[in-house]
Structures are given as C-alpha cells and as structure tokens.
Amino acid sequence: MAKYLSPEARKKRTKRRKAKRMAMAAFLVSFVLVISYVIVVIIKAFSPGVETDPDLIIKDSGILQPNTSLETEGEWQGFVGPVKKTINDFGVVAPDNRMIQLPENGSVDMSYFENVTFVGDSLTDGLRIYPNIENGVGNISQFVCNKNLTPRSFIEGQIKFDKDYRPTQNGIDAIVETYPGKIYMTLGTNALTFMSDEQFMYYYSQMVDQMRERMPGTMIYVCSITPATAKTAAERPIYSVDRIYSVNNQIAKMCNEKGLYYLNLHEALAGDDGYLKPEYAASDGLHLKPEAYSIWVQYLMSHTVHRPDNPYIPGSPYYRG
C-alpha cells in the first residue's frame, strides 16, 4: 500500500522533482555548449593556415594587428611589425578608433612622400604652405586641398583652389590627375560646423568609394579629425572632445570596412585631456602652427603600412642598409 502523504508533503515532493528536472536540463544545455566550443576549437586548430603576402595585405586589408595585452584603459601598447588583418573578421559595429588605428611600424625617410597626394581642407593646406619646416613635405608631395572643403565638395561640383595653384575642377578628377601612389586624407573640421555626423559620414563614404573605383591600386591613408583646444571647444561645442571622438570612431569603422588605413593624429597633437595642445594651436584653436606640422609629418613617417621596399631609416626594425 502506498504511503499516505499530506497535501503539503505532496507539494514539497513535486517541487523537488521539478527542481531536479530543471537542474538536469541546465546541465544538458551547458554540456552541449561546451562540446560545441571544443569542436570549434579543434576544427580551427587543425585547419590549414594561409600565408599572407605583404602585397595582398596592402590591397585587401585595412586593419592592423595590435598587441593583445592592454596598457591603460583600452589603449594598445606600442606595436612594431607588419600589418595583419584582424578586426575585419569580427564585423565591428562601434569600435574605439584606437583599436583600428595604424600602429607605429618603423620610420621611413622623406622619399616615402614623393608619390603622395595630400587631400583635405585648410588644415591639410598647411602642409603645402610650410615647405621649409623640419619634415616639410610642401616641395615633395602633391596637394589637392583648400579651405572650407568637405567630402561633399569633392563629389558635388567644382572646386576653386586658392591662388590658382590648381585650376577649378571636379575634386575627384583633381586627385586622379596627380597619379598618386599613396593618398593621405584629412577632412571633417569644416563639415562639423554645418553637417550632422550622419551626413558627413555619408559623403565621406561616397567620396572614398569613387576614389577606390577610379584609383584601385592606390593606398589610402585616412587621418582622424584633429582636436580643438579646450578654450575653442568650450566656446564652440560642435568641436567638443566627445563629438570629435565619436566621429573619429565612425571614420575608423569606415576604414575598417573599406580596406583603408586609419591614422590617429590625436596621438601626435592632443594632450592627455584630449584637446589640442596650446603650443601647437593657432589663434582660433583649430588651425596649427608651423611646428605642429613638423610633428604631424613625423607621426606619418613612423606610422606607415609595412612593405619590404619602404625607405626605412637606420635604426628602424626593417632597415636593410
């Protein structure tokens, strides 16, 4: 004869049985997940590796291999070595631009800029009009830049260049006609005054797509929007640290997706607070003094895509003599 159980005892027994079933189900789910993970690891471990040709890196990769260890709050430690494709494989949605930036990769000499075209607004034009400063590129490189230019300027109509150093013409045509081996782009400071972040990135993406279509073999470096001084940012919130940081993250994401090389000029020009260093700033807190351009170019010299034929200077890891 079955043992009599009170209603309260039967409820307790039912709860115990239900708890056991739930525990067993949780165990089975965990077991399946662990086994699936082990299988994936085993498949990756025994999959044949693919050797990466440096030339293929330049054509197909827009992302770099940072150190896997972190130095301080999300900043990558200094890295020296050939670039590798990494973050592209993970479909980054909203990256910190420092994760995507080109790391220090061995310094080159000034001959590296002989087949370079600099594209941008009045900030870039400073590289052209100060040719005699240390690390000056004004007499070495080509320039397609002018005050007030934005990405939209290059894809919607004609550009009149100051002092007729270039004829009035379509901006993309002007770039193509310099026959660049490498392009450095710095745009955004003007656009922030009257465009939303979404509009700016739309036109920037369109501009890049047109350039890639017409110059498929050209290496493209994209520089971050440069910082403003603390005083200017306080007076003009459109240049706040937070906004510039946010837009630079979007520029970095674009570079990551389109196979471009992102350069974080804040490392060279900003202080620890994220603002433009006062000693580098012109009176408006946005434009740069001549000595800042020397620092800018020095940064470009030490942050290039690795290629065996780069003109590395003595002391660089890849210098061949």
PDB file of C-alpha atoms in Angstrom:
ATOM      1  CA  MET A   1       0.000   0.000   0.000  1.00  0.00           C
ATOM      2  CA  ALA A   2       1.312   3.423  -0.948  1.00  0.00           C
ATOM      3  CA  LYS A   3       2.388   5.631   1.878  1.00  0.00           C
ATOM      4  CA  TYR A   4      -0.100   8.371   2.650  1.00  0.00           C
ATOM      5  CA  LEU A   5       1.207  11.879   2.075  1.00  0.00           C
ATOM      6  CA  SER A   6      -0.452  15.036   3.201  1.00  0.00           C
ATOM      7  CA  PRO A   7      -1.186  17.724   0.616  1.00  0.00           C
ATOM      8  CA  GLU A   8       1.721  19.780   1.941  1.00  0.00           C
ATOM      9  CA  ALA A   9       4.108  16.824   1.609  1.00  0.00           C
ATOM     10  CA  ARG A  10       2.934  16.136  -1.925  1.00  0.00           C
ATOM     11  CA  LYS A  11       3.571  19.766  -2.902  1.00  0.00           C
ATOM     12  CA  LYS A  12       7.094  19.601  -1.484  1.00  0.00           C
ATOM     13  CA  ARG A  13       7.815  16.371  -3.359  1.00  0.00           C
ATOM     14  CA  THR A  14       6.508  17.879  -6.607  1.00  0.00           C
ATOM     15  CA  LYS A  15       8.741  20.929  -6.151  1.00  0.00           C
ATOM     16  CA  ARG A  16      11.789  18.726  -5.501  1.00  0.00           C
ATOM     17  CA  ARG A  17      11.123  16.697  -8.645  1.00  0.00           C
ATOM     18  CA  LYS A  18      10.624  19.871 -10.717  1.00  0.00           C
ATOM     19  CA  ALA A  19      13.889  21.339  -9.387  1.00  0.00           C
ATOM     20  CA  LYS A  20      15.750  18.134 -10.282  1.00  0.00           C
ATOM     21  CA  ARG A  21      14.341  18.213 -13.828  1.00  0.00           C
ATOM     22  CA  MET A  22      15.364  21.863 -14.261  1.00  0.00           C
ATOM     23  CA  ALA A  23      18.850  21.173 -12.952  1.00  0.00           C
ATOM     24  CA  MET A  24      19.197  18.248 -15.358  1.00  0.00           C
ATOM     25  CA  ALA A  25      18.035  20.406 -18.288  1.00  0.00           C
ATOM     26  CA  ALA A  26      20.523  23.152 -17.384  1.00  0.00           C
ATOM     27  CA  PHE A  27      23.299  20.591 -17.165  1.00  0.00           C
ATOM     28  CA  LEU A  28      22.452  19.201 -20.599  1.00  0.00           C
ATOM     29  CA  VAL A  29      22.404  22.662 -22.181  1.00  0.00           C
ATOM     30  CA  SER A  30      25.764  23.525 -20.614  1.00  0.00           C
ATOM     31  CA  PHE A  31      27.198  20.204 -21.734  1.00  0.00           C
ATOM     32  CA  VAL A  32      26.084  20.791 -25.336  1.00  0.00           C
ATOM     33  CA  LEU A  33      27.597  24.305 -25.356  1.00  0.00           C
ATOM     34  CA  VAL A  34      30.920  23.076 -24.001  1.00  0.00           C
ATOM     35  CA  ILE A  35      31.081  20.246 -26.536  1.00  0.00           C
ATOM     36  CA  SER A  36      30.250  22.688 -29.375  1.00  0.00           C
ATOM     37  CA  TYR A  37      33.026  25.044 -28.267  1.00  0.00           C
ATOM     38  CA  VAL A  38      35.550  22.205 -28.077  1.00  0.00           C
ATOM     39  CA  ILE A  39      34.604  21.084 -31.594  1.00  0.00           C
ATOM     40  CA  VAL A  40      35.079  24.622 -32.980  1.00  0.00           C
ATOM     41  CA  VAL A  41      38.485  24.930 -31.294  1.00  0.00           C
ATOM     42  CA  ILE A  42      39.583  21.568 -32.685  1.00  0.00           C
ATOM     43  CA  ILE A  43      38.446  22.492 -36.206  1.00  0.00           C
ATOM     44  CA  LYS A  44      40.341  25.809 -36.072  1.00  0.00           C
ATOM     45  CA  ALA A  45      43.460  24.146 -34.651  1.00  0.00           C
ATOM     46  CA  PHE A  46      43.650  21.652 -37.497  1.00  0.00           C
ATOM     47  CA  SER A  47      42.572  23.996 -40.291  1.00  0.00           C
ATOM     48  CA  PRO A  48      45.419  24.804 -42.733  1.00  0.00           C
ATOM     49  CA  GLY A  49      46.880  28.293 -42.215  1.00  0.00           C
ATOM     50  CA  VAL A  50      47.099  30.833 -45.023  1.00  0.00           C
ATOM     51  CA  GLU A  51      50.373  32.645 -45.542  1.00  0.00           C
ATOM     52  CA  THR A  52      49.865  36.353 -46.100  1.00  0.00           C
ATOM     53  CA  ASP A  53      51.702  38.093 -48.877  1.00  0.00           C
ATOM     54  CA  PRO A  54      52.647  41.711 -47.991  1.00  0.00           C
ATOM     55  CA  ASP A  55      51.279  42.963 -51.306  1.00  0.00           C
ATOM     56  CA  LEU A  56      47.952  41.278 -50.640  1.00  0.00           C
ATOM     57  CA  ILE A  57      47.883  42.945 -47.241  1.00  0.00           C
ATOM     58  CA  ILE A  58      48.192  46.337 -48.866  1.00  0.00           C
ATOM     59  CA  LYS A  59      45.427  45.667 -51.382  1.00  0.00           C
ATOM     60  CA  ASP A  60      42.924  43.757 -49.309  1.00  0.00           C
ATOM     61  CA  SER A  61      43.473  44.653 -45.674  1.00  0.00           C
ATOM     62  CA  GLY A  62      42.610  47.823 -43.863  1.00  0.00           C
ATOM     63  CA  ILE A  63      43.243  46.714 -40.347  1.00  0.00           C
ATOM     64  CA  LEU A  64      46.230  46.196 -38.137  1.00  0.00           C
ATOM     65  CA  GLN A  65      47.342  43.710 -35.543  1.00  0.00           C
ATOM     66  CA  PRO A  66      47.716  45.387 -32.143  1.00  0.00           C
ATOM     67  CA  ASN A  67      49.233  43.747 -29.107  1.00  0.00           C
ATOM     68  CA  THR A  68      46.677  41.575 -27.365  1.00  0.00           C
ATOM     69  CA  SER A  69      47.619  42.955 -23.942  1.00  0.00           C
ATOM     70  CA  LEU A  70      46.272  46.320 -22.843  1.00  0.00           C
ATOM     71  CA  GLU A  71      48.388  49.112 -21.407  1.00  0.00           C
ATOM     72  CA  THR A  72      45.810  51.533 -19.987  1.00  0.00           C
ATOM     73  CA  GLU A  73      42.052  51.758 -20.389  1.00  0.00           C
ATOM     74  CA  GLY A  74      41.679  50.465 -23.908  1.00  0.00           C
ATOM     75  CA  GLU A  75      44.913  51.814 -25.364  1.00  0.00           C
ATOM     76  CA  TRP A  76      47.020  49.353 -27.291  1.00  0.00           C
ATOM     77  CA  GLN A  77      50.653  49.009 -26.328  1.00  0.00           C
ATOM     78  CA  GLY A  78      53.215  50.223 -28.860  1.00  0.00           C
ATOM     79  CA  PHE A  79      53.445  47.748 -31.736  1.00  0.00           C
ATOM     80  CA  VAL A  80      56.151  47.337 -34.335  1.00  0.00           C
ATOM     81  CA  GLY A  81      55.634  44.857 -37.128  1.00  0.00           C
ATOM     82  CA  PRO A  82      53.894  44.114 -40.413  1.00  0.00           C
ATOM     83  CA  VAL A  83      50.192  44.842 -40.507  1.00  0.00           C
ATOM     84  CA  LYS A  84      47.754  41.946 -40.335  1.00  0.00           C
ATOM     85  CA  LYS A  85      44.037  41.589 -40.887  1.00  0.00           C
ATOM     86  CA  THR A  86      42.223  41.070 -37.604  1.00  0.00           C
ATOM     87  CA  ILE A  87      39.151  43.045 -36.614  1.00  0.00           C
ATOM     88  CA  ASN A  88      37.559  42.840 -40.086  1.00  0.00           C
ATOM     89  CA  ASP A  89      36.690  39.212 -39.361  1.00  0.00           C
ATOM     90  CA  PHE A  90      34.523  40.155 -36.396  1.00  0.00           C
ATOM     91  CA  GLY A  91      32.164  42.631 -38.039  1.00  0.00           C
ATOM     92  CA  VAL A  92      32.899  45.563 -35.734  1.00  0.00           C
ATOM     93  CA  VAL A  93      29.820  47.741 -35.171  1.00  0.00           C
ATOM     94  CA  ALA A  94      31.024  50.614 -32.925  1.00  0.00           C
ATOM     95  CA  PRO A  95      34.775  50.366 -32.361  1.00  0.00           C
ATOM     96  CA  ASP A  96      37.072  52.585 -30.374  1.00  0.00           C
ATOM     97  CA  ASN A  97      39.173  54.180 -33.133  1.00  0.00           C
ATOM     98  CA  ARG A  98      42.355  53.316 -31.217  1.00  0.00           C
ATOM     99  CA  MET A  99      41.643  49.623 -31.871  1.00  0.00           C
ATOM    100  CA  ILE A 100      41.770  50.254 -35.622  1.00  0.00           C
ATOM    101  CA  GLN A 101      44.471  52.899 -35.931  1.00  0.00           C
ATOM    102  CA  LEU A 102      47.712  52.171 -37.741  1.00  0.00           C
ATOM    103  CA  PRO A 103      50.375  51.477 -35.092  1.00  0.00           C
ATOM    104  CA  GLU A 104      53.955  52.651 -35.082  1.00  0.00           C
ATOM    105  CA  ASN A 105      55.639  50.457 -37.622  1.00  0.00           C
ATOM    106  CA  GLY A 106      59.211  51.638 -38.241  1.00  0.00           C
ATOM    107  CA  SER A 107      60.158  55.113 -39.521  1.00  0.00           C
ATOM    108  CA  VAL A 108      60.688  55.924 -43.191  1.00  0.00           C
ATOM    109  CA  ASP A 109      62.655  58.786 -44.722  1.00  0.00           C
ATOM    110  CA  MET A 110      61.135  61.698 -46.634  1.00  0.00           C
ATOM    111  CA  SER A 111      61.397  59.966 -50.005  1.00  0.00           C
ATOM    112  CA  TYR A 112      58.325  57.977 -48.954  1.00  0.00           C
ATOM    113  CA  PHE A 113      56.225  61.082 -49.693  1.00  0.00           C
ATOM    114  CA  GLU A 114      57.453  61.657 -53.247  1.00  0.00           C
ATOM    115  CA  ASN A 115      54.444  59.856 -54.743  1.00  0.00           C
ATOM    116  CA  VAL A 116      51.937  61.039 -52.129  1.00  0.00           C
ATOM    117  CA  THR A 117      48.929  63.278 -52.710  1.00  0.00           C
ATOM    118  CA  PHE A 118      47.526  65.045 -49.644  1.00  0.00           C
ATOM    119  CA  VAL A 119      43.771  65.680 -49.807  1.00  0.00           C
ATOM    120  CA  GLY A 120      41.892  67.930 -47.415  1.00  0.00           C
ATOM    121  CA  ASP A 121      40.857  71.361 -46.217  1.00  0.00           C
ATOM    122  CA  SER A 122      42.824  74.328 -44.851  1.00  0.00           C
ATOM    123  CA  LEU A 123      44.427  72.171 -42.151  1.00  0.00           C
ATOM    124  CA  THR A 124      45.950  69.974 -44.852  1.00  0.00           C
ATOM    125  CA  ASP A 125      46.876  73.062 -46.849  1.00  0.00           C
ATOM    126  CA  GLY A 126      49.257  73.981 -44.044  1.00  0.00           C
ATOM    127  CA  LEU A 127      51.394  71.025 -45.080  1.00  0.00           C
ATOM    128  CA  ARG A 128      51.689  72.676 -48.509  1.00  0.00           C
ATOM    129  CA  ILE A 129      52.374  76.255 -47.439  1.00  0.00           C
ATOM    130  CA  TYR A 130      55.061  75.420 -44.857  1.00  0.00           C
ATOM    131  CA  PRO A 131      57.538  73.537 -47.041  1.00  0.00           C
ATOM    132  CA  ASN A 132      60.699  74.651 -45.224  1.00  0.00           C
ATOM    133  CA  ILE A 133      59.908  73.407 -41.726  1.00  0.00           C
ATOM    134  CA  GLU A 134      61.593  70.284 -40.442  1.00  0.00           C
ATOM    135  CA  ASN A 135      59.916  67.280 -42.050  1.00  0.00           C
ATOM    136  CA  GLY A 136      58.239  69.604 -44.566  1.00  0.00           C
ATOM    137  CA  VAL A 137      56.504  67.888 -47.474  1.00  0.00           C
ATOM    138  CA  GLY A 138      55.468  71.028 -49.378  1.00  0.00           C
ATOM    139  CA  ASN A 139      58.169  70.601 -52.030  1.00  0.00           C
ATOM    140  CA  ILE A 140      57.896  66.806 -52.192  1.00  0.00           C
ATOM    141  CA  SER A 141      54.246  65.842 -52.415  1.00  0.00           C
ATOM    142  CA  GLN A 142      51.188  66.751 -54.477  1.00  0.00           C
ATOM    143  CA  PHE A 143      48.238  68.557 -52.862  1.00  0.00           C
ATOM    144  CA  VAL A 144      44.529  68.721 -53.579  1.00  0.00           C
ATOM    145  CA  CYS A 145      43.263  70.877 -50.728  1.00  0.00           C
ATOM    146  CA  ASN A 146      41.640  74.189 -49.985  1.00  0.00           C
ATOM    147  CA  LYS A 147      39.901  75.994 -47.145  1.00  0.00           C
ATOM    148  CA  ASN A 148      36.313  75.001 -46.328  1.00  0.00           C
ATOM    149  CA  LEU A 149      36.413  71.733 -48.270  1.00  0.00           C
ATOM    150  CA  THR A 150      34.347  68.757 -47.106  1.00  0.00           C
ATOM    151  CA  PRO A 151      33.782  65.310 -48.617  1.00  0.00           C
ATOM    152  CA  ARG A 152      30.655  66.710 -50.273  1.00  0.00           C
ATOM    153  CA  SER A 153      32.824  69.310 -52.047  1.00  0.00           C
ATOM    154  CA  PHE A 154      34.643  66.523 -53.845  1.00  0.00           C
ATOM    155  CA  ILE A 155      31.584  64.743 -55.175  1.00  0.00           C
ATOM    156  CA  GLU A 156      29.156  67.625 -55.826  1.00  0.00           C
ATOM    157  CA  GLY A 157      30.522  70.182 -58.228  1.00  0.00           C
ATOM    158  CA  GLN A 158      33.627  72.165 -58.964  1.00  0.00           C
ATOM    159  CA  ILE A 159      36.332  73.334 -56.555  1.00  0.00           C
ATOM    160  CA  LYS A 160      38.131  76.655 -56.950  1.00  0.00           C
ATOM    161  CA  PHE A 161      41.578  76.352 -55.427  1.00  0.00           C
ATOM    162  CA  ASP A 162      43.247  79.318 -53.734  1.00  0.00           C
ATOM    163  CA  LYS A 163      45.872  81.270 -55.674  1.00  0.00           C
ATOM    164  CA  ASP A 164      45.175  79.136 -58.738  1.00  0.00           C
ATOM    165  CA  TYR A 165      47.716  76.515 -57.737  1.00  0.00           C
ATOM    166  CA  ARG A 166      45.204  74.193 -59.364  1.00  0.00           C
ATOM    167  CA  PRO A 167      42.561  75.040 -61.945  1.00  0.00           C
ATOM    168  CA  THR A 168      38.910  74.992 -60.967  1.00  0.00           C
ATOM    169  CA  GLN A 169      37.776  71.411 -61.490  1.00  0.00           C
ATOM    170  CA  ASN A 170      35.951  68.423 -60.117  1.00  0.00           C
ATOM    171  CA  GLY A 171      37.629  67.341 -56.877  1.00  0.00           C
ATOM    172  CA  ILE A 172      37.926  63.635 -57.687  1.00  0.00           C
ATOM    173  CA  ASP A 173      39.380  64.479 -61.119  1.00  0.00           C
ATOM    174  CA  ALA A 174      41.950  66.709 -59.417  1.00  0.00           C
ATOM    175  CA  ILE A 175      43.071  63.809 -57.221  1.00  0.00           C
ATOM    176  CA  VAL A 176      43.218  61.321 -60.091  1.00  0.00           C
ATOM    177  CA  GLU A 177      45.301  63.692 -62.221  1.00  0.00           C
ATOM    178  CA  THR A 178      48.103  63.722 -59.631  1.00  0.00           C
ATOM    179  CA  TYR A 179      48.685  59.996 -60.343  1.00  0.00           C
ATOM    180  CA  PRO A 180      49.239  59.194 -56.666  1.00  0.00           C
ATOM    181  CA  GLY A 181      50.869  56.058 -55.361  1.00  0.00           C
ATOM    182  CA  LYS A 182      49.555  56.928 -51.902  1.00  0.00           C
ATOM    183  CA  ILE A 183      46.858  59.320 -50.679  1.00  0.00           C
ATOM    184  CA  TYR A 184      46.550  60.974 -47.264  1.00  0.00           C
ATOM    185  CA  MET A 185      43.101  62.390 -46.473  1.00  0.00           C
ATOM    186  CA  THR A 186      42.248  64.789 -43.624  1.00  0.00           C
ATOM    187  CA  LEU A 187      38.685  66.083 -43.750  1.00  0.00           C
ATOM    188  CA  GLY A 188      35.944  66.908 -41.273  1.00  0.00           C
ATOM    189  CA  THR A 189      36.770  70.067 -39.344  1.00  0.00           C
ATOM    190  CA  ASN A 190      34.737  72.252 -41.708  1.00  0.00           C
ATOM    191  CA  ALA A 191      31.960  69.707 -42.144  1.00  0.00           C
ATOM    192  CA  LEU A 192      31.270  69.586 -38.404  1.00  0.00           C
ATOM    193  CA  THR A 193      30.120  73.217 -38.478  1.00  0.00           C
ATOM    194  CA  PHE A 194      27.054  72.582 -40.651  1.00  0.00           C
ATOM    195  CA  MET A 195      26.625  68.828 -41.208  1.00  0.00           C
ATOM    196  CA  SER A 196      25.260  66.164 -38.939  1.00  0.00           C
ATOM    197  CA  ASP A 197      27.587  63.293 -38.200  1.00  0.00           C
ATOM    198  CA  GLU A 198      25.429  61.047 -40.389  1.00  0.00           C
ATOM    199  CA  GLN A 199      25.588  63.444 -43.359  1.00  0.00           C
ATOM    200  CA  PHE A 200      29.335  63.815 -43.024  1.00  0.00           C
ATOM    201  CA  MET A 201      29.925  60.059 -42.982  1.00  0.00           C
ATOM    202  CA  TYR A 202      27.554  59.516 -45.913  1.00  0.00           C
ATOM    203  CA  TYR A 203      29.525  61.900 -48.135  1.00  0.00           C
ATOM    204  CA  TYR A 204      32.876  60.656 -46.865  1.00  0.00           C
ATOM    205  CA  SER A 205      31.904  57.086 -47.731  1.00  0.00           C
ATOM    206  CA  GLN A 206      30.718  58.163 -51.198  1.00  0.00           C
ATOM    207  CA  MET A 207      33.969  60.037 -51.801  1.00  0.00           C
ATOM    208  CA  VAL A 208      36.084  57.061 -50.780  1.00  0.00           C
ATOM    209  CA  ASP A 209      34.057  54.717 -52.995  1.00  0.00           C
ATOM    210  CA  GLN A 210      34.632  56.945 -56.019  1.00  0.00           C
ATOM    211  CA  MET A 211      38.350  57.162 -55.298  1.00  0.00           C
ATOM    212  CA  ARG A 212      38.673  53.404 -54.918  1.00  0.00           C
ATOM    213  CA  GLU A 213      36.790  52.869 -58.169  1.00  0.00           C
ATOM    214  CA  ARG A 214      38.979  55.238 -60.163  1.00  0.00           C
ATOM    215  CA  MET A 215      42.305  54.505 -58.424  1.00  0.00           C
ATOM    216  CA  PRO A 216      42.036  50.837 -57.389  1.00  0.00           C
ATOM    217  CA  GLY A 217      45.757  50.314 -56.850  1.00  0.00           C
ATOM    218  CA  THR A 218      46.348  53.383 -54.701  1.00  0.00           C
ATOM    219  CA  MET A 219      46.973  53.037 -50.973  1.00  0.00           C
ATOM    220  CA  ILE A 220      44.725  55.374 -48.984  1.00  0.00           C
ATOM    221  CA  TYR A 221      45.513  56.672 -45.507  1.00  0.00           C
ATOM    222  CA  VAL A 222      42.697  58.477 -43.677  1.00  0.00           C
ATOM    223  CA  CYS A 223      43.672  60.810 -40.842  1.00  0.00           C
ATOM    224  CA  SER A 224      41.439  61.470 -37.856  1.00  0.00           C
ATOM    225  CA  ILE A 225      39.755  64.827 -37.423  1.00  0.00           C
ATOM    226  CA  THR A 226      42.256  66.906 -35.478  1.00  0.00           C
ATOM    227  CA  PRO A 227      41.358  68.183 -31.989  1.00  0.00           C
ATOM    228  CA  ALA A 228      40.435  71.687 -30.924  1.00  0.00           C
ATOM    229  CA  THR A 229      41.851  73.478 -27.899  1.00  0.00           C
ATOM    230  CA  ALA A 230      39.912  73.353 -24.645  1.00  0.00           C
ATOM    231  CA  LYS A 231      39.055  77.068 -24.980  1.00  0.00           C
ATOM    232  CA  THR A 232      37.682  76.672 -28.506  1.00  0.00           C
ATOM    233  CA  ALA A 233      35.732  73.545 -27.597  1.00  0.00           C
ATOM    234  CA  ALA A 234      34.123  75.385 -24.681  1.00  0.00           C
ATOM    235  CA  GLU A 235      33.151  78.298 -26.930  1.00  0.00           C
ATOM    236  CA  ARG A 236      32.082  76.095 -29.849  1.00  0.00           C
ATOM    237  CA  PRO A 237      30.598  72.808 -28.568  1.00  0.00           C
ATOM    238  CA  ILE A 238      30.500  71.395 -32.099  1.00  0.00           C
ATOM    239  CA  TYR A 239      34.222  70.751 -31.540  1.00  0.00           C
ATOM    240  CA  SER A 240      33.824  69.075 -28.173  1.00  0.00           C
ATOM    241  CA  VAL A 241      36.112  66.181 -27.318  1.00  0.00           C
ATOM    242  CA  ASP A 242      33.136  63.835 -27.171  1.00  0.00           C
ATOM    243  CA  ARG A 243      31.844  64.725 -30.623  1.00  0.00           C
ATOM    244  CA  ILE A 244      35.225  64.564 -32.341  1.00  0.00           C
ATOM    245  CA  TYR A 245      35.922  61.253 -30.607  1.00  0.00           C
ATOM    246  CA  SER A 246      32.563  59.886 -31.770  1.00  0.00           C
ATOM    247  CA  VAL A 247      33.064  60.959 -35.389  1.00  0.00           C
ATOM    248  CA  ASN A 248      36.609  59.602 -35.422  1.00  0.00           C
ATOM    249  CA  ASN A 249      35.231  56.259 -34.281  1.00  0.00           C
ATOM    250  CA  GLN A 250      32.925  56.317 -37.291  1.00  0.00           C
ATOM    251  CA  ILE A 251      35.792  57.234 -39.626  1.00  0.00           C
ATOM    252  CA  ALA A 252      37.826  54.352 -38.215  1.00  0.00           C
ATOM    253  CA  LYS A 253      34.893  51.991 -38.749  1.00  0.00           C
ATOM    254  CA  MET A 254      34.651  53.146 -42.382  1.00  0.00           C
ATOM    255  CA  CYS A 255      38.363  52.483 -42.861  1.00  0.00           C
ATOM    256  CA  ASN A 256      37.985  49.051 -41.326  1.00  0.00           C
ATOM    257  CA  GLU A 257      35.153  48.179 -43.700  1.00  0.00           C
ATOM    258  CA  LYS A 258      36.665  49.608 -46.881  1.00  0.00           C
ATOM    259  CA  GLY A 259      40.282  48.494 -46.558  1.00  0.00           C
ATOM    260  CA  LEU A 260      41.761  51.912 -45.769  1.00  0.00           C
ATOM    261  CA  TYR A 261      44.429  52.795 -43.204  1.00  0.00           C
ATOM    262  CA  TYR A 262      43.354  54.935 -40.255  1.00  0.00           C
ATOM    263  CA  LEU A 263      45.812  57.353 -38.628  1.00  0.00           C
ATOM    264  CA  ASN A 264      45.043  58.740 -35.164  1.00  0.00           C
ATOM    265  CA  LEU A 265      46.552  62.230 -35.202  1.00  0.00           C
ATOM    266  CA  HIS A 266      45.391  62.804 -31.625  1.00  0.00           C
ATOM    267  CA  GLU A 267      48.400  60.771 -30.527  1.00  0.00           C
ATOM    268  CA  ALA A 268      50.626  63.457 -32.005  1.00  0.00           C
ATOM    269  CA  LEU A 269      48.655  66.664 -31.433  1.00  0.00           C
ATOM    270  CA  ALA A 270      46.434  66.242 -28.360  1.00  0.00           C
ATOM    271  CA  GLY A 271      47.303  66.389 -24.690  1.00  0.00           C
ATOM    272  CA  ASP A 272      46.207  63.889 -22.083  1.00  0.00           C
ATOM    273  CA  ASP A 273      42.886  65.720 -21.806  1.00  0.00           C
ATOM    274  CA  GLY A 274      42.084  65.100 -25.474  1.00  0.00           C
ATOM    275  CA  TYR A 275      42.346  68.755 -26.511  1.00  0.00           C
ATOM    276  CA  LEU A 276      44.789  70.282 -28.982  1.00  0.00           C
ATOM    277  CA  LYS A 277      47.980  71.237 -27.174  1.00  0.00           C
ATOM    278  CA  PRO A 278      48.074  75.054 -26.800  1.00  0.00           C
ATOM    279  CA  GLU A 279      51.660  75.260 -28.060  1.00  0.00           C
ATOM    280  CA  TYR A 280      50.527  73.736 -31.384  1.00  0.00           C
ATOM    281  CA  ALA A 281      47.420  75.882 -31.836  1.00  0.00           C
ATOM    282  CA  ALA A 282      46.882  78.976 -33.962  1.00  0.00           C
ATOM    283  CA  SER A 283      44.767  81.788 -32.557  1.00  0.00           C
ATOM    284  CA  ASP A 284      41.430  80.170 -33.486  1.00  0.00           C
ATOM    285  CA  GLY A 285      42.230  76.984 -31.545  1.00  0.00           C
ATOM    286  CA  LEU A 286      41.649  74.822 -34.643  1.00  0.00           C
ATOM    287  CA  HIS A 287      44.419  75.582 -37.108  1.00  0.00           C
ATOM    288  CA  LEU A 288      48.024  74.696 -36.445  1.00  0.00           C
ATOM    289  CA  LYS A 289      51.321  76.493 -36.036  1.00  0.00           C
ATOM    290  CA  PRO A 290      54.197  75.519 -38.342  1.00  0.00           C
ATOM    291  CA  GLU A 291      55.906  73.409 -35.673  1.00  0.00           C
ATOM    292  CA  ALA A 292      52.771  71.309 -35.323  1.00  0.00           C
ATOM    293  CA  TYR A 293      53.054  70.332 -38.988  1.00  0.00           C
ATOM    294  CA  SER A 294      56.546  69.043 -38.358  1.00  0.00           C
ATOM    295  CA  ILE A 295      55.125  66.846 -35.574  1.00  0.00           C
ATOM    296  CA  TRP A 296      52.297  65.750 -37.881  1.00  0.00           C
ATOM    297  CA  VAL A 297      54.659  64.608 -40.636  1.00  0.00           C
ATOM    298  CA  GLN A 298      56.975  62.941 -38.138  1.00  0.00           C
ATOM    299  CA  TYR A 299      53.971  60.925 -36.967  1.00  0.00           C
ATOM    300  CA  LEU A 300      53.183  59.927 -40.558  1.00  0.00           C
ATOM    301  CA  MET A 301      56.809  58.864 -41.066  1.00  0.00           C
ATOM    302  CA  SER A 302      56.604  56.435 -38.149  1.00  0.00           C
ATOM    303  CA  HIS A 303      53.114  55.093 -38.936  1.00  0.00           C
ATOM    304  CA  THR A 304      53.212  53.515 -42.384  1.00  0.00           C
ATOM    305  CA  VAL A 305      51.956  50.253 -43.781  1.00  0.00           C
ATOM    306  CA  HIS A 306      54.812  47.764 -43.728  1.00  0.00           C
ATOM    307  CA  ARG A 307      56.335  46.932 -47.126  1.00  0.00           C
ATOM    308  CA  PRO A 308      59.770  45.454 -47.734  1.00  0.00           C
ATOM    309  CA  ASP A 309      60.609  48.229 -50.215  1.00  0.00           C
ATOM    310  CA  ASN A 310      59.748  51.099 -47.865  1.00  0.00           C
ATOM    311  CA  PRO A 311      62.691  53.514 -47.373  1.00  0.00           C
ATOM    312  CA  TYR A 312      63.170  52.755 -43.680  1.00  0.00           C
ATOM    313  CA  ILE A 313      65.735  54.860 -41.849  1.00  0.00           C
ATOM    314  CA  PRO A 314      68.702  53.345 -39.955  1.00  0.00           C
ATOM    315  CA  GLY A 315      67.548  52.060 -36.584  1.00  0.00           C
ATOM    316  CA  SER A 316      64.107  51.024 -37.805  1.00  0.00           C
ATOM    317  CA  PRO A 317      63.275  47.315 -37.429  1.00  0.00           C
ATOM    318  CA  TYR A 318      63.087  46.768 -41.194  1.00  0.00           C
ATOM    319  CA  TYR A 319      66.043  48.861 -42.325  1.00  0.00           C
ATOM    320  CA  ARG A 320      68.145  46.871 -44.808  1.00  0.00           C
ATOM    321  CA  GLY A 321      71.017  49.252 -45.404  1.00  0.00           C
TER     322      GLY A 321
END
